[in-house]
Amino acid sequence: MNEYHMTPGQFREEGKKLIDWIADYYEQVEQYPVLSQVKPGEIKKQLPEMPPLSGEPFDKMLADVDRIIMPGITHWQSPNFFAYFPANTSFPAILGDLLSSGLGVQGMLWATSPAATELETRVMDWLAEMLELPQAFRSTSTGGGVIQDTASSSALAAVLAAREKVTRFSGNEKGVQQKLVAYVSAQTHSSVEKAVKIAGIGRENLRMIDVDEKFALRPNLLREQIRQDRESGFLPFFVCATIGTTSSNAVDPIRKIGEICRDENLWLHIDGAMSGTALLCPEFRFHADGLELADSFCFNPHKWMFTNFDCDCFWVADRQHLINTFSILPEYLRNQATESGEVFDYRDWHIQLGRRFRSLKLWFVIRHYGVEGLQFHIRKHVQLARWFAEQVSLSPHFELVTSPPFNLVCFRHNGTDEFNLQLMNEINLSGKIFFSHTKLAGRVVLRMSIAQTHTTKKQVERAWQLITETAERLRNN
Ligand SMILES: *Cc1c(COP(=O)(O)O)cnc(C)c1O
């Protein structure tokens, strides 16, 4: 031991073991029950109450991972994981994350590690090109992209920038004096409600606009609500529309909403956290028609683009709004590059100061797969979802609740809500697959989210078989 530190030699040795461990894990992941079977407290009681006084060998830690931690893991990377939303990973992303840990740089300013900033700018422009985002979102134009931890942080950044824009940056200085109102649909992700609360707008000033039969925001109701609010002395300032809602994958009519926002001078944020990745393929881009009317857009490579959590990509059409909202320059961070105005300092583009070198893992992913490799996998997931949806439509016992635009299938057994939940719980407890549910139009709906890195037709066929066989058994009980 070198004054307690792990030496480079030990790191080399233990690190290789850990890489082997991870590779083994992926080879064997289907052998585990997908949903962890432990009871509350079961993991904690196996962990000592007090920390060790003397350091312990790495082998012992790794053994405890196998013995204590693994039973408490729900295997998100299993090809039989169909719950909630994807959080798919890939080996290039894991290696990129490892390299980021290894370099251990802080990329808050250009000057604190120029490569961290410039690689991020380049990769975000690549992605803008890959998704065919409007010109304004490129760093070479008025806007640009920045990597955030999550879509929740992007929503908050958008709400804050919108607040500052509408108050001419007096919100930052004097607090919010006006009665601001924001608009979402009844199906918008809860992170926007949270952002509105945190930004001091107040939840009472968030209007949840009703949706149509496809669960998409109804633009005429939005226009009417804005009119009423203005009449009552409110100041409308922000709208969030979604490409692929979490619950049902609904796509809001971006162009119509965008035209309202343009007429009314409101900030439009487009949340593509879960399904924005589909824009990689030209055949899905019609869903984003009207995106040039938006002020900001985000999607999560950490959901459906083989990039380990966390990685949310956030673009704005005018970076000055963002920078004016978040910029702050204490003496100890003053430097020539910043003063020259020639560089981006990404700490001015979000809430936190310190930032990880996240663009490395994205760069590795994009270079490993290439644009066509990513398109191949997105199309494969959508095809599998369509196959599953077709089986549902053909079955006399199940119904399709919405026709899937992407890779999420919403369906239900044509029995009671209780029957559907019982069916799902029974299957999930078996550990063979894991899927989840939601409520749409007051009814329990089952969800199959098909997007894990190693999911193939085999697992999807088996899942359908398991669901139909279990339903039959329960019906006969
Ligand atoms: C998952 C999701 C979010 C929140 O994502 P985080 O990155 O975990 O904050 C927001 N919006 C939509 C549509 C989502 O699916």
Short mmCIF file of C-alpha atoms and ligand atoms in Angstrom, two decimals, residues 150-152 189 191 242 244 246 271 273-274 300 302-303, ligand 1:
data_model
loop_
_atom_site.label_atom_id
_atom_site.label_comp_id
_atom_site.label_asym_id
_atom_site.label_seq_id
_atom_site.Cartn_x
_atom_site.Cartn_y
_atom_site.Cartn_z
CA THR A 150 -31.66 14.87 -17.55
CA ALA A 151 -34.71 16.10 -19.44
CA SER A 152 -35.97 17.44 -16.11
CA HIS A 189 -44.28 14.60 -18.25
CA SER A 191 -40.89 17.10 -14.84
CA THR A 242 -44.10 16.54 -26.50
CA GLY A 244 -43.74 10.86 -27.67
CA THR A 246 -44.14 8.84 -21.56
CA ASP A 271 -39.79 17.50 -25.01
CA ALA A 273 -36.94 12.80 -24.02
CA MET A 274 -38.20 9.33 -24.77
CA ASN A 300 -32.37 11.67 -24.07
CA HIS A 302 -29.71 7.87 -22.18
CA LYS A 303 -33.12 6.46 -22.98
C1 LIG B 1 -38.41 10.26 -19.12
C2 LIG B 1 -39.03 11.53 -19.56
C3 LIG B 1 -38.72 12.75 -18.97
C4 LIG B 1 -37.80 12.88 -17.78
O1 LIG B 1 -36.56 12.36 -18.07
P1 LIG B 1 -35.31 12.57 -17.14
O2 LIG B 1 -34.19 12.65 -18.12
O3 LIG B 1 -35.24 11.38 -16.26
O4 LIG B 1 -35.50 13.83 -16.37
C5 LIG B 1 -39.28 13.90 -19.48
N1 LIG B 1 -40.12 13.84 -20.52
C6 LIG B 1 -40.46 12.69 -21.13
C7 LIG B 1 -41.41 12.69 -22.30
C8 LIG B 1 -39.93 11.48 -20.66
O5 LIG B 1 -40.27 10.34 -21.25
#
